[in-house]
Each structure stands twice: as C-alpha cells, then as structure tokens.
C-alpha cells in the first residue's frame, strides 16, 4: 500500500500497546486511537513489509464506549492509549487480556477472580519524568513524546500526573526561560536541561525535583533554587543528576544534592519509606495499598512463617509483611536499592527483616522458607529461579506481576507442582493496557 492512500476498514482487536488492528485484503493495519468494532476511513502513514500504520481520517461508525477525552493532548501524546475509552470498558479489556493469556500461554482454566479498579482514575501518578525541548516555533515545551518519535507533545495539564507536579513543571518552564537555561538538543548534544523528574509523597507534603542536566556547571544555581522553592514550598529536596551520555537512558550516575536531604518520605499501610531519586516505588499510591493488602491477605501469613521477598527493591513488601511473621529476608541485586531498604528498616525500627544484595536465584539455594513473594520486572522470573523454587517445596508463593504474558509463561512452569488458588487484578495504570496481577499458589504435595 502506498503512503497517504485512504482505505475504509473495521477495527477487530487491539495490539499489546492498545493500537487498533484493521485487516484489509489479508493486510494488517495498525491504527492508534481506533476502538474495537469502529469503522473508519484510514490514511496510510507508512508502509512496512509485514504491516502498515495508519491514522484515522474519519470515523464512520463509532463505538458505544468512545468518550470525549479529558486530556487535550490525547490524540498526539504517547503517554496514554485509552483516554477516549470508557473506564469500565478498559477494565473489561484488561480482564479479558489476562484471561486470554492464562488460557493460551499458561494452559490453565483459571480466570480472574476479582478486579480492583480505581474510584477516580485521574491525577494519580506520584512520579513523572519529562523531557524539555524547543518546538518548531522555538518555544520551550515539555511533556511526553509523540508515539514512536522524539518530538515532545506540550501538555501543561496532564490528567494522570499529580496536580502539584503539573504546577511545578509550569513554574520550571517559566524559570528556565527567565534564567536563559537552554534545553538539550539530541542532534547537536548542546544545551543544559535534558529531563525533569518529579516525585510526590501521597501522605506527606513533600516533593522531590530532579533536574537531569547535560553538564555539571549550573549558572545562577542558588537564585534558581530560591525562586523555585518560593513558588513551591512543598519541595523539600532538589537534586541535579548529570547525564552527559548520548543515550535514551534518562538518569546519569553522578548526582549533586542542591537543596534538602536528597529524599522524600511517604507511607504505605502505616509503614514509612524514604524515597531517593533512583528508588523504585510504585507510581499509584492509592492502588499500591490495595495491591499489597491483597497480596498479604492471599498469603495467609502467621507468626511462625519465615518469608522470602524476591526483587525486594527499597523494602516495601518486606517491611509491611514483617509485622505478621517471624522473619523476612529481602533479596535485591541493585546496591542502591538495598541501601534504601536498610534505611527504611532503620526508619521504622523493624528488627525481624534482613536485606541481602544478591541475585535471588543464587541466594535461594538451600535456604528454607514458608512463603515467598516475587514481584519481578516485566520480563518475569528467570527460569533458573523457577527451577530452584520448585526444588525447595515452599508451601506458598505470592506472584505479583506487571505483565500477564510473562506471568502466564511462569505459571505454566509452576502449575505441575503448585495449585493456582486465586488470580486477582489491580488497575495501577488507567488509560494504558498495563495491568497488575496478584496470583496465589499453594504447594500440592511435598516430595
């Protein structure tokens, strides 16, 4: 098919990242923002060997689930895919996605038992990181990148970000202009400010601002900080992160604390956590408490249990679980995460938790546990870790997953020895195709 050719077709399904799928003459066309069962005139943007990418020119038949997006940049910004889809239908789609993965990949008959949605799916993100750049009119802009590009879509009122962060970004833009601070240019590799990272505390009036810069020297630094704090008293720390590399990785290695102590404090289920610039901390505080409460409930813990928390990060699950059990060991391969975890242990005066900086598959050998919590990244569990879990006869596994595909792959390996008791979903990421799943498994019999 030639570029700019206009065709008429019907959306039959979605891709993994929420694009509409249209089939015309055995040819697949991916169309962003087109909803299932909608028929539209589609303009081909570009042609590939195995597929085409199109854009909506005109919708002929609308989905009954289509809504007017609350976000003004929803058709161009790459941050969300379902701003135009009714939230209840988003829930149905995510539940269907998990069930299909369980059936087709895990090869099991289990289905989602419970789905915990948000009461209000807006302004929930406690962490944002956005690039700054000049647009074609040489205006300073910030926001998410347009899908599959490095062109920033200016969006001063993102409807999934914390409202405080929205205000701080607007203030930073004005300060960058008034202080003549240039944004980084990826082509010339010139300019000072690359990205801004903002973390907000849900329970405390504390905000962290991280300025990711292309060089160390920060002209008029003290006056800049003074003005930013004056505009936003809730900012308790400002960090300069220096990233001189020609890379898509946002954060560099070198950090300079410009103001405050270098961290903020938040609370999860009555446990306090210190959060640094590089700490992994769930981005939806409301749903995170529901997620962890559900995981603990499914574990059916008692005061004699010895627990292992794989991929423990800064110790969130380990420290919350500690009050219900005899002992917890948190294992994490990232050194600075373990440092944060130990600081959080000290902060909460918890004595029955130990943190180990080690690969979980190496630590688990010959250690005995009653319950294991695993909360891996999207790639899921390493096969070697699964094999070692299977040898230890751990009576209970609580698997928290952010990817139903890799969860289902791993369940397929665990199901012969473990009974899959319950599968529940918690919507941490409204307007996206991502979904968090909690699966509880019990040992069938000791061998």
Tab-separated table of C-alpha atoms in Angstrom:
chain	number	residue	atom	x	y	z
A	1	UNK	CA	0.000	0.000	0.000
A	2	UNK	CA	1.233	3.471	-0.820
A	3	UNK	CA	1.642	6.192	1.782
A	4	UNK	CA	-1.306	8.639	2.014
A	5	UNK	CA	-3.670	6.100	0.444
A	6	UNK	CA	-7.100	6.235	2.127
A	7	UNK	CA	-8.948	2.984	2.860
A	8	UNK	CA	-12.069	2.002	4.761
A	9	UNK	CA	-11.865	-0.705	7.405
A	10	UNK	CA	-13.139	-2.012	10.725
A	11	UNK	CA	-11.144	-2.443	13.941
A	12	UNK	CA	-11.218	-6.087	15.007
A	13	UNK	CA	-8.921	-6.057	18.046
A	14	UNK	CA	-6.033	-4.307	19.818
A	15	UNK	CA	-2.272	-4.723	19.839
A	16	UNK	CA	-0.417	-5.252	23.130
A	17	UNK	CA	0.075	-1.475	23.358
A	18	UNK	CA	-3.532	-0.543	22.572
A	19	UNK	CA	-3.474	0.278	18.863
A	20	UNK	CA	-6.466	-0.726	16.791
A	21	UNK	CA	-5.991	-3.656	14.395
A	22	UNK	CA	-7.624	-3.481	10.955
A	23	UNK	CA	-7.463	-6.240	8.325
A	24	UNK	CA	-7.939	-5.319	4.650
A	25	UNK	CA	-7.215	-7.868	1.887
A	26	UNK	CA	-5.190	-10.007	4.316
A	27	UNK	CA	-3.080	-6.953	5.133
A	28	UNK	CA	-2.733	-5.753	8.766
A	29	UNK	CA	-3.006	-2.050	9.528
A	30	UNK	CA	-2.295	-0.640	12.989
A	31	UNK	CA	-4.350	2.451	13.773
A	32	UNK	CA	-3.811	4.408	17.020
A	33	UNK	CA	-6.988	5.642	18.808
A	34	UNK	CA	-9.322	3.429	16.758
A	35	UNK	CA	-11.573	1.409	19.054
A	36	UNK	CA	-12.744	-2.150	18.580
A	37	UNK	CA	-15.749	-2.509	16.219
A	38	UNK	CA	-15.339	1.048	14.923
A	39	UNK	CA	-15.332	1.519	11.148
A	40	UNK	CA	-13.269	4.365	9.749
A	41	UNK	CA	-11.561	5.922	6.776
A	42	UNK	CA	-7.865	5.281	7.382
A	43	UNK	CA	-4.946	7.110	5.809
A	44	UNK	CA	-1.782	5.029	5.448
A	45	UNK	CA	1.105	6.883	7.104
A	46	UNK	CA	3.844	4.425	6.280
A	47	UNK	CA	4.234	1.019	4.747
A	48	UNK	CA	6.249	-1.885	6.115
A	49	UNK	CA	6.950	-5.336	4.704
A	50	UNK	CA	4.537	-7.144	7.018
A	51	UNK	CA	2.126	-4.389	8.069
A	52	UNK	CA	1.033	-0.796	7.584
A	53	UNK	CA	0.483	2.029	10.048
A	54	UNK	CA	-2.451	4.350	9.521
A	55	UNK	CA	-4.254	7.237	11.137
A	56	UNK	CA	-7.952	7.951	11.468
A	57	UNK	CA	-9.201	10.276	8.762
A	58	UNK	CA	-12.897	9.908	9.546
A	59	UNK	CA	-14.858	7.593	11.854
A	60	UNK	CA	-17.932	6.187	10.105
A	61	UNK	CA	-19.372	4.032	12.913
A	62	UNK	CA	-18.498	4.968	16.494
A	63	UNK	CA	-18.015	2.556	19.385
A	64	UNK	CA	-20.628	2.951	22.154
A	65	UNK	CA	-17.688	3.013	24.571
A	66	UNK	CA	-15.968	6.020	22.983
A	67	UNK	CA	-15.852	9.097	25.247
A	68	UNK	CA	-14.546	12.635	24.895
A	69	UNK	CA	-11.008	12.568	26.356
A	70	UNK	CA	-10.399	14.693	29.405
A	71	UNK	CA	-6.841	15.202	28.139
A	72	UNK	CA	-6.454	17.813	25.390
A	73	UNK	CA	-3.320	16.117	24.017
A	74	UNK	CA	-4.726	12.585	23.939
A	75	UNK	CA	-4.627	12.163	20.148
A	76	UNK	CA	-0.946	13.115	19.856
A	77	UNK	CA	0.716	12.314	23.189
A	78	UNK	CA	2.266	8.872	23.624
A	79	UNK	CA	1.654	8.695	27.371
A	80	UNK	CA	-1.807	7.090	27.224
A	81	UNK	CA	-3.622	4.933	24.663
A	82	UNK	CA	-7.173	4.812	26.036
A	83	UNK	CA	-8.142	8.373	27.019
A	84	UNK	CA	-11.015	8.007	24.534
A	85	UNK	CA	-12.332	4.738	26.008
A	86	UNK	CA	-14.904	4.414	28.793
A	87	UNK	CA	-13.169	3.295	32.016
A	88	UNK	CA	-15.496	0.323	32.567
A	89	UNK	CA	-14.629	-0.930	29.101
A	90	UNK	CA	-10.921	-0.517	29.887
A	91	UNK	CA	-11.457	-2.793	32.886
A	92	UNK	CA	-13.260	-5.385	30.755
A	93	UNK	CA	-10.440	-5.336	28.191
A	94	UNK	CA	-7.731	-5.796	30.818
A	95	UNK	CA	-9.606	-8.648	32.442
A	96	UNK	CA	-10.026	-10.272	29.036
A	97	UNK	CA	-6.315	-9.767	28.315
A	98	UNK	CA	-5.307	-11.602	31.491
A	99	UNK	CA	-7.814	-14.413	30.924
A	100	UNK	CA	-6.615	-14.941	27.344
A	101	UNK	CA	-3.001	-15.158	28.496
A	102	UNK	CA	-3.910	-17.671	31.201
A	103	UNK	CA	-5.717	-19.832	28.662
A	104	UNK	CA	-3.303	-19.587	25.732
A	105	UNK	CA	0.101	-19.339	27.447
A	106	UNK	CA	-0.307	-20.851	30.922
A	107	UNK	CA	-2.673	-23.503	29.505
A	108	UNK	CA	-4.906	-23.337	32.576
A	109	UNK	CA	-8.633	-22.865	33.082
A	110	UNK	CA	-8.271	-20.283	35.881
A	111	UNK	CA	-9.770	-16.861	35.279
A	112	UNK	CA	-9.544	-13.531	37.072
A	113	UNK	CA	-11.384	-13.827	40.383
A	114	UNK	CA	-11.521	-10.156	41.318
A	115	UNK	CA	-10.671	-6.851	39.627
A	116	UNK	CA	-9.912	-3.804	41.772
A	117	UNK	CA	-10.425	-0.638	39.717
A	118	UNK	CA	-9.817	2.977	40.693
A	119	UNK	CA	-12.665	5.067	42.075
A	120	UNK	CA	-11.256	8.078	40.234
A	121	UNK	CA	-8.705	7.212	37.519
A	122	UNK	CA	-7.231	10.723	37.153
A	123	UNK	CA	-4.229	12.608	38.600
A	124	UNK	CA	-2.817	9.508	40.311
A	125	UNK	CA	0.848	9.341	39.267
A	126	UNK	CA	3.320	10.213	42.043
A	127	UNK	CA	6.289	10.105	39.641
A	128	UNK	CA	6.745	11.867	36.330
A	129	UNK	CA	9.781	12.338	34.118
A	130	UNK	CA	9.516	14.547	31.065
A	131	UNK	CA	11.953	15.956	28.518
A	132	UNK	CA	12.235	19.656	27.698
A	133	UNK	CA	12.943	20.862	24.154
A	134	UNK	CA	12.266	23.669	21.698
A	135	UNK	CA	9.383	23.063	19.303
A	136	UNK	CA	9.388	24.126	15.646
A	137	UNK	CA	8.413	27.676	16.673
A	138	UNK	CA	11.347	27.748	19.127
A	139	UNK	CA	9.019	27.692	22.120
A	140	UNK	CA	10.188	25.847	25.203
A	141	UNK	CA	7.896	22.837	25.721
A	142	UNK	CA	7.708	19.747	27.934
A	143	UNK	CA	5.608	16.597	28.005
A	144	UNK	CA	5.606	13.010	26.793
A	145	UNK	CA	6.996	12.114	23.403
A	146	UNK	CA	4.645	11.668	20.489
A	147	UNK	CA	4.319	7.922	19.852
A	148	UNK	CA	7.387	6.414	18.116
A	149	UNK	CA	9.131	9.818	17.889
A	150	UNK	CA	11.312	12.099	19.993
A	151	UNK	CA	9.015	15.055	19.394
A	152	UNK	CA	7.633	16.411	22.662
A	153	UNK	CA	3.885	16.989	22.837
A	154	UNK	CA	3.392	20.060	25.030
A	155	UNK	CA	0.796	19.227	27.663
A	156	UNK	CA	0.675	21.575	30.688
A	157	UNK	CA	-2.301	19.724	32.223
A	158	UNK	CA	-1.585	16.001	32.082
A	159	UNK	CA	-4.623	14.279	33.610
A	160	UNK	CA	-2.739	11.285	35.015
A	161	UNK	CA	0.002	13.255	36.798
A	162	UNK	CA	-0.235	14.645	40.317
A	163	UNK	CA	-1.636	18.181	40.111
A	164	UNK	CA	1.247	19.522	42.202
A	165	UNK	CA	3.712	18.135	39.666
A	166	UNK	CA	1.804	19.830	36.849
A	167	UNK	CA	2.198	23.183	38.598
A	168	UNK	CA	5.901	22.653	39.313
A	169	UNK	CA	6.568	21.803	35.658
A	170	UNK	CA	4.856	25.005	34.553
A	171	UNK	CA	6.917	27.006	37.071
A	172	UNK	CA	10.125	25.307	35.920
A	173	UNK	CA	9.365	26.199	32.300
A	174	UNK	CA	8.970	29.855	33.225
A	175	UNK	CA	12.161	29.799	35.311
A	176	UNK	CA	14.159	28.129	32.541
A	177	UNK	CA	13.058	30.914	30.210
A	178	UNK	CA	13.789	33.728	32.662
A	179	UNK	CA	17.197	32.289	33.620
A	180	UNK	CA	18.100	31.610	29.962
A	181	UNK	CA	18.526	27.889	30.592
A	182	UNK	CA	18.612	26.072	27.244
A	183	UNK	CA	17.057	22.631	26.689
A	184	UNK	CA	19.210	19.770	25.454
A	185	UNK	CA	19.317	19.166	21.704
A	186	UNK	CA	19.779	15.496	20.782
A	187	UNK	CA	21.312	16.321	17.391
A	188	UNK	CA	23.892	18.900	18.467
A	189	UNK	CA	24.277	17.467	22.003
A	190	UNK	CA	24.246	21.060	23.261
A	191	UNK	CA	22.022	22.606	25.906
A	192	UNK	CA	21.694	22.227	29.669
A	193	UNK	CA	18.379	20.709	30.798
A	194	UNK	CA	17.550	17.235	29.478
A	195	UNK	CA	14.683	15.960	31.632
A	196	UNK	CA	12.886	16.827	34.834
A	197	UNK	CA	11.896	14.097	37.287
A	198	UNK	CA	9.336	14.890	39.987
A	199	UNK	CA	8.320	12.566	42.830
A	200	UNK	CA	5.463	13.446	45.174
A	201	UNK	CA	4.514	11.971	48.521
A	202	UNK	CA	0.871	10.970	48.915
A	203	UNK	CA	0.698	11.073	52.733
A	204	UNK	CA	3.183	13.851	53.456
A	205	UNK	CA	3.511	17.322	51.989
A	206	UNK	CA	6.852	16.525	50.353
A	207	UNK	CA	8.064	16.798	46.765
A	208	UNK	CA	11.387	15.940	45.117
A	209	UNK	CA	12.598	17.671	41.954
A	210	UNK	CA	15.429	16.137	39.950
A	211	UNK	CA	16.980	18.245	37.195
A	212	UNK	CA	18.726	15.986	34.672
A	213	UNK	CA	21.403	18.090	33.014
A	214	UNK	CA	23.918	17.718	30.199
A	215	UNK	CA	26.746	19.319	32.183
A	216	UNK	CA	27.780	19.955	35.784
A	217	UNK	CA	28.098	23.755	35.812
A	218	UNK	CA	24.752	25.280	36.816
A	219	UNK	CA	24.798	29.044	36.316
A	220	UNK	CA	22.790	31.139	38.799
A	221	UNK	CA	22.067	27.903	40.667
A	222	UNK	CA	21.341	29.462	44.066
A	223	UNK	CA	18.968	32.101	42.728
A	224	UNK	CA	17.179	29.484	40.599
A	225	UNK	CA	16.640	27.212	43.604
A	226	UNK	CA	15.486	30.103	45.749
A	227	UNK	CA	12.850	31.101	43.193
A	228	UNK	CA	11.615	27.532	42.693
A	229	UNK	CA	11.220	26.941	46.454
A	230	UNK	CA	9.455	30.274	46.840
A	231	UNK	CA	6.906	29.239	44.210
A	232	UNK	CA	6.507	25.705	45.642
A	233	UNK	CA	7.149	25.388	49.404
A	234	UNK	CA	6.250	21.671	49.324
A	235	UNK	CA	9.549	20.961	47.541
A	236	UNK	CA	11.802	19.530	50.264
A	237	UNK	CA	14.710	18.447	48.082
A	238	UNK	CA	16.236	19.340	44.707
A	239	UNK	CA	18.821	17.126	43.015
A	240	UNK	CA	20.961	17.703	39.955
A	241	UNK	CA	21.567	14.486	38.043
A	242	UNK	CA	24.304	14.794	35.409
A	243	UNK	CA	23.928	12.719	32.246
A	244	UNK	CA	26.456	13.533	29.518
A	245	UNK	CA	25.933	10.329	27.582
A	246	UNK	CA	24.381	10.068	24.129
A	247	UNK	CA	21.688	7.686	25.314
A	248	UNK	CA	17.963	7.183	25.823
A	249	UNK	CA	18.612	6.309	29.473
A	250	UNK	CA	17.253	9.248	31.452
A	251	UNK	CA	19.321	9.253	34.654
A	252	UNK	CA	23.107	9.516	34.800
A	253	UNK	CA	25.407	8.212	37.526
A	254	UNK	CA	26.562	11.494	39.112
A	255	UNK	CA	24.185	13.322	41.467
A	256	UNK	CA	24.517	16.565	43.392
A	257	UNK	CA	22.061	17.463	46.143
A	258	UNK	CA	21.266	21.127	45.604
A	259	UNK	CA	18.686	21.500	48.367
A	260	UNK	CA	17.380	19.351	51.218
A	261	UNK	CA	18.424	15.808	52.152
A	262	UNK	CA	18.079	14.058	48.790
A	263	UNK	CA	14.920	12.110	49.551
A	264	UNK	CA	11.221	12.405	50.370
A	265	UNK	CA	9.124	10.340	52.772
A	266	UNK	CA	5.859	8.542	52.057
A	267	UNK	CA	3.711	5.946	53.803
A	268	UNK	CA	2.256	2.600	52.712
A	269	UNK	CA	-0.027	0.660	55.073
A	270	UNK	CA	1.289	2.525	58.127
A	271	UNK	CA	4.937	1.948	57.190
A	272	UNK	CA	7.151	4.904	56.265
A	273	UNK	CA	9.538	4.853	53.311
A	274	UNK	CA	12.359	7.163	52.293
A	275	UNK	CA	12.402	7.562	48.520
A	276	UNK	CA	15.526	8.648	46.667
A	277	UNK	CA	15.822	9.759	43.059
A	278	UNK	CA	16.583	6.230	41.829
A	279	UNK	CA	14.324	4.294	44.190
A	280	UNK	CA	11.715	2.073	42.571
A	281	UNK	CA	8.430	2.974	44.219
A	282	UNK	CA	5.022	2.129	42.770
A	283	UNK	CA	3.603	5.111	40.857
A	284	UNK	CA	-0.020	4.807	42.013
A	285	UNK	CA	-0.125	5.190	45.828
A	286	UNK	CA	-3.879	4.611	46.185
A	287	UNK	CA	-3.832	1.312	44.315
A	288	UNK	CA	-0.489	0.202	45.755
A	289	UNK	CA	-2.013	-0.067	49.227
A	290	UNK	CA	-4.818	-2.180	47.773
A	291	UNK	CA	-2.299	-4.317	45.884
A	292	UNK	CA	-0.139	-5.043	48.914
A	293	UNK	CA	-3.133	-5.597	51.204
A	294	UNK	CA	-4.448	-8.156	48.730
A	295	UNK	CA	-1.074	-9.902	48.455
A	296	UNK	CA	-0.755	-10.173	52.244
A	297	UNK	CA	-4.304	-11.472	52.600
A	298	UNK	CA	-3.719	-14.152	49.952
A	299	UNK	CA	-0.505	-15.269	51.685
A	300	UNK	CA	-2.463	-16.281	54.823
A	301	UNK	CA	0.542	-15.465	56.998
A	302	UNK	CA	1.115	-16.453	60.620
A	303	UNK	CA	3.624	-15.526	63.328
A	304	UNK	CA	5.752	-18.626	62.706
A	305	UNK	CA	6.302	-18.016	58.996
A	306	UNK	CA	9.737	-17.377	57.520
A	307	UNK	CA	9.311	-15.289	54.376
A	308	UNK	CA	11.446	-14.524	51.328
A	309	UNK	CA	10.809	-11.358	49.309
A	310	UNK	CA	12.493	-11.597	45.911
A	311	UNK	CA	13.106	-8.376	43.952
A	312	UNK	CA	12.560	-6.502	47.221
A	313	UNK	CA	13.645	-3.066	45.940
A	314	UNK	CA	13.588	-0.499	48.743
A	315	UNK	CA	11.896	-2.996	51.061
A	316	UNK	CA	8.222	-2.108	50.671
A	317	UNK	CA	6.745	-5.625	50.802
A	318	UNK	CA	9.370	-6.956	53.236
A	319	UNK	CA	8.783	-4.248	55.835
A	320	UNK	CA	4.990	-4.247	55.539
A	321	UNK	CA	4.851	-8.058	55.848
A	322	UNK	CA	7.237	-8.142	58.826
A	323	UNK	CA	4.557	-7.403	61.437
A	324	UNK	CA	2.666	-10.591	60.523
A	325	UNK	CA	5.515	-13.136	60.507
A	326	UNK	CA	8.559	-14.429	62.367
A	327	UNK	CA	11.231	-13.339	59.896
A	328	UNK	CA	11.613	-11.806	56.418
A	329	UNK	CA	14.573	-11.792	54.058
A	330	UNK	CA	14.506	-9.300	51.202
A	331	UNK	CA	16.786	-10.010	48.243
A	332	UNK	CA	17.662	-7.458	45.571
A	333	UNK	CA	20.566	-7.252	43.099
A	334	UNK	CA	20.625	-3.426	42.914
A	335	UNK	CA	23.028	-1.982	45.508
A	336	UNK	CA	21.429	1.430	45.977
A	337	UNK	CA	18.017	-0.215	46.447
A	338	UNK	CA	19.389	-2.331	49.299
A	339	UNK	CA	20.902	0.798	50.829
A	340	UNK	CA	17.443	2.429	50.716
A	341	UNK	CA	15.853	-0.731	52.122
A	342	UNK	CA	18.162	-0.741	55.138
A	343	UNK	CA	17.463	2.957	55.731
A	344	UNK	CA	13.734	2.194	55.679
A	345	UNK	CA	14.223	-0.681	58.095
A	346	UNK	CA	16.001	1.678	60.483
A	347	UNK	CA	13.375	4.396	59.980
A	348	UNK	CA	10.588	2.033	61.077
A	349	UNK	CA	12.650	0.345	63.830
A	350	UNK	CA	11.936	-3.110	62.401
A	351	UNK	CA	14.135	-5.919	63.755
A	352	UNK	CA	12.946	-9.101	62.011
A	353	UNK	CA	13.923	-8.194	58.426
A	354	UNK	CA	17.268	-8.768	56.729
A	355	UNK	CA	18.204	-7.367	53.323
A	356	UNK	CA	20.668	-9.148	51.037
A	357	UNK	CA	22.288	-7.638	47.942
A	358	UNK	CA	22.367	-10.685	45.699
A	359	UNK	CA	20.721	-12.322	42.705
A	360	UNK	CA	17.624	-14.114	44.031
A	361	UNK	CA	18.359	-17.324	42.112
A	362	UNK	CA	21.749	-17.571	43.827
A	363	UNK	CA	20.510	-16.732	47.307
A	364	UNK	CA	17.568	-19.126	47.318
A	365	UNK	CA	19.738	-22.265	47.093
A	366	UNK	CA	19.461	-24.430	50.246
A	367	UNK	CA	17.534	-21.759	52.182
A	368	UNK	CA	14.190	-22.721	53.693
A	369	UNK	CA	11.101	-20.500	53.605
A	370	UNK	CA	7.402	-20.960	54.261
A	371	UNK	CA	6.203	-18.208	51.933
A	372	UNK	CA	7.851	-16.448	49.005
A	373	UNK	CA	6.785	-13.136	47.453
A	374	UNK	CA	8.001	-12.434	43.914
A	375	UNK	CA	7.437	-9.093	42.210
A	376	UNK	CA	9.691	-9.221	39.123
A	377	UNK	CA	10.082	-6.702	36.286
A	378	UNK	CA	8.142	-7.203	33.040
A	379	UNK	CA	10.451	-9.970	31.847
A	380	UNK	CA	9.133	-12.178	34.661
A	381	UNK	CA	11.068	-14.822	36.615
A	382	UNK	CA	14.305	-16.325	35.393
A	383	UNK	CA	13.865	-19.987	34.531
A	384	UNK	CA	16.734	-20.913	36.844
A	385	UNK	CA	14.985	-19.174	39.753
A	386	UNK	CA	11.794	-21.099	38.996
A	387	UNK	CA	13.716	-24.388	38.913
A	388	UNK	CA	15.247	-23.650	42.310
A	389	UNK	CA	11.888	-22.655	43.803
A	390	UNK	CA	10.459	-25.968	42.591
A	391	UNK	CA	13.182	-27.893	44.453
A	392	UNK	CA	12.575	-26.193	47.812
A	393	UNK	CA	8.920	-27.149	48.418
A	394	UNK	CA	7.954	-23.677	49.608
A	395	UNK	CA	4.360	-24.020	50.725
A	396	UNK	CA	3.048	-20.698	49.380
A	397	UNK	CA	4.003	-18.381	46.506
A	398	UNK	CA	2.557	-14.911	46.001
A	399	UNK	CA	3.383	-13.769	42.480
A	400	UNK	CA	2.832	-10.052	41.795
A	401	UNK	CA	3.109	-9.373	38.075
A	402	UNK	CA	3.023	-6.310	35.826
A	403	UNK	CA	2.885	-8.411	32.641
A	404	UNK	CA	0.188	-11.095	32.143
A	405	UNK	CA	2.221	-12.689	29.332
A	406	UNK	CA	5.317	-13.465	31.391
A	407	UNK	CA	3.152	-14.323	34.419
A	408	UNK	CA	1.325	-16.928	32.330
A	409	UNK	CA	4.594	-18.303	30.955
A	410	UNK	CA	5.894	-18.766	34.506
A	411	UNK	CA	2.644	-20.279	35.789
A	412	UNK	CA	2.920	-22.871	33.051
A	413	UNK	CA	6.228	-23.949	34.595
A	414	UNK	CA	4.926	-23.901	38.171
A	415	UNK	CA	1.491	-25.491	37.718
A	416	UNK	CA	2.530	-29.158	37.939
A	417	UNK	CA	3.806	-28.718	41.462
A	418	UNK	CA	1.691	-25.770	42.620
A	419	UNK	CA	-2.049	-25.301	42.746
A	420	UNK	CA	-3.135	-21.915	41.441
A	421	UNK	CA	-5.575	-20.728	44.105
A	422	UNK	CA	-6.612	-17.212	43.088
A	423	UNK	CA	-5.835	-14.639	40.411
A	424	UNK	CA	-6.769	-11.013	41.100
A	425	UNK	CA	-6.102	-7.810	39.183
A	426	UNK	CA	-5.415	-4.292	40.474
A	427	UNK	CA	-5.593	-1.438	37.979
A	428	UNK	CA	-2.486	0.619	38.661
A	429	UNK	CA	-2.309	2.217	35.218
A	430	UNK	CA	-5.646	3.576	33.914
A	431	UNK	CA	-5.738	4.596	30.215
A	432	UNK	CA	-2.988	2.117	29.358
A	433	UNK	CA	-3.038	-1.594	28.522
A	434	UNK	CA	-0.884	-2.375	31.583
A	435	UNK	CA	-2.355	-4.305	34.485
A	436	UNK	CA	-1.012	-5.579	37.824
A	437	UNK	CA	-1.947	-9.141	38.792
A	438	UNK	CA	-1.679	-10.969	42.132
A	439	UNK	CA	-1.575	-14.749	41.865
A	440	UNK	CA	-1.507	-17.027	44.911
A	441	UNK	CA	-0.135	-20.549	44.581
A	442	UNK	CA	-0.013	-23.437	47.068
A	443	UNK	CA	2.238	-26.472	47.080
A	444	UNK	CA	0.241	-29.543	46.006
A	445	UNK	CA	2.311	-32.026	47.967
A	446	UNK	CA	5.818	-32.323	49.362
A	447	UNK	CA	8.149	-34.606	47.509
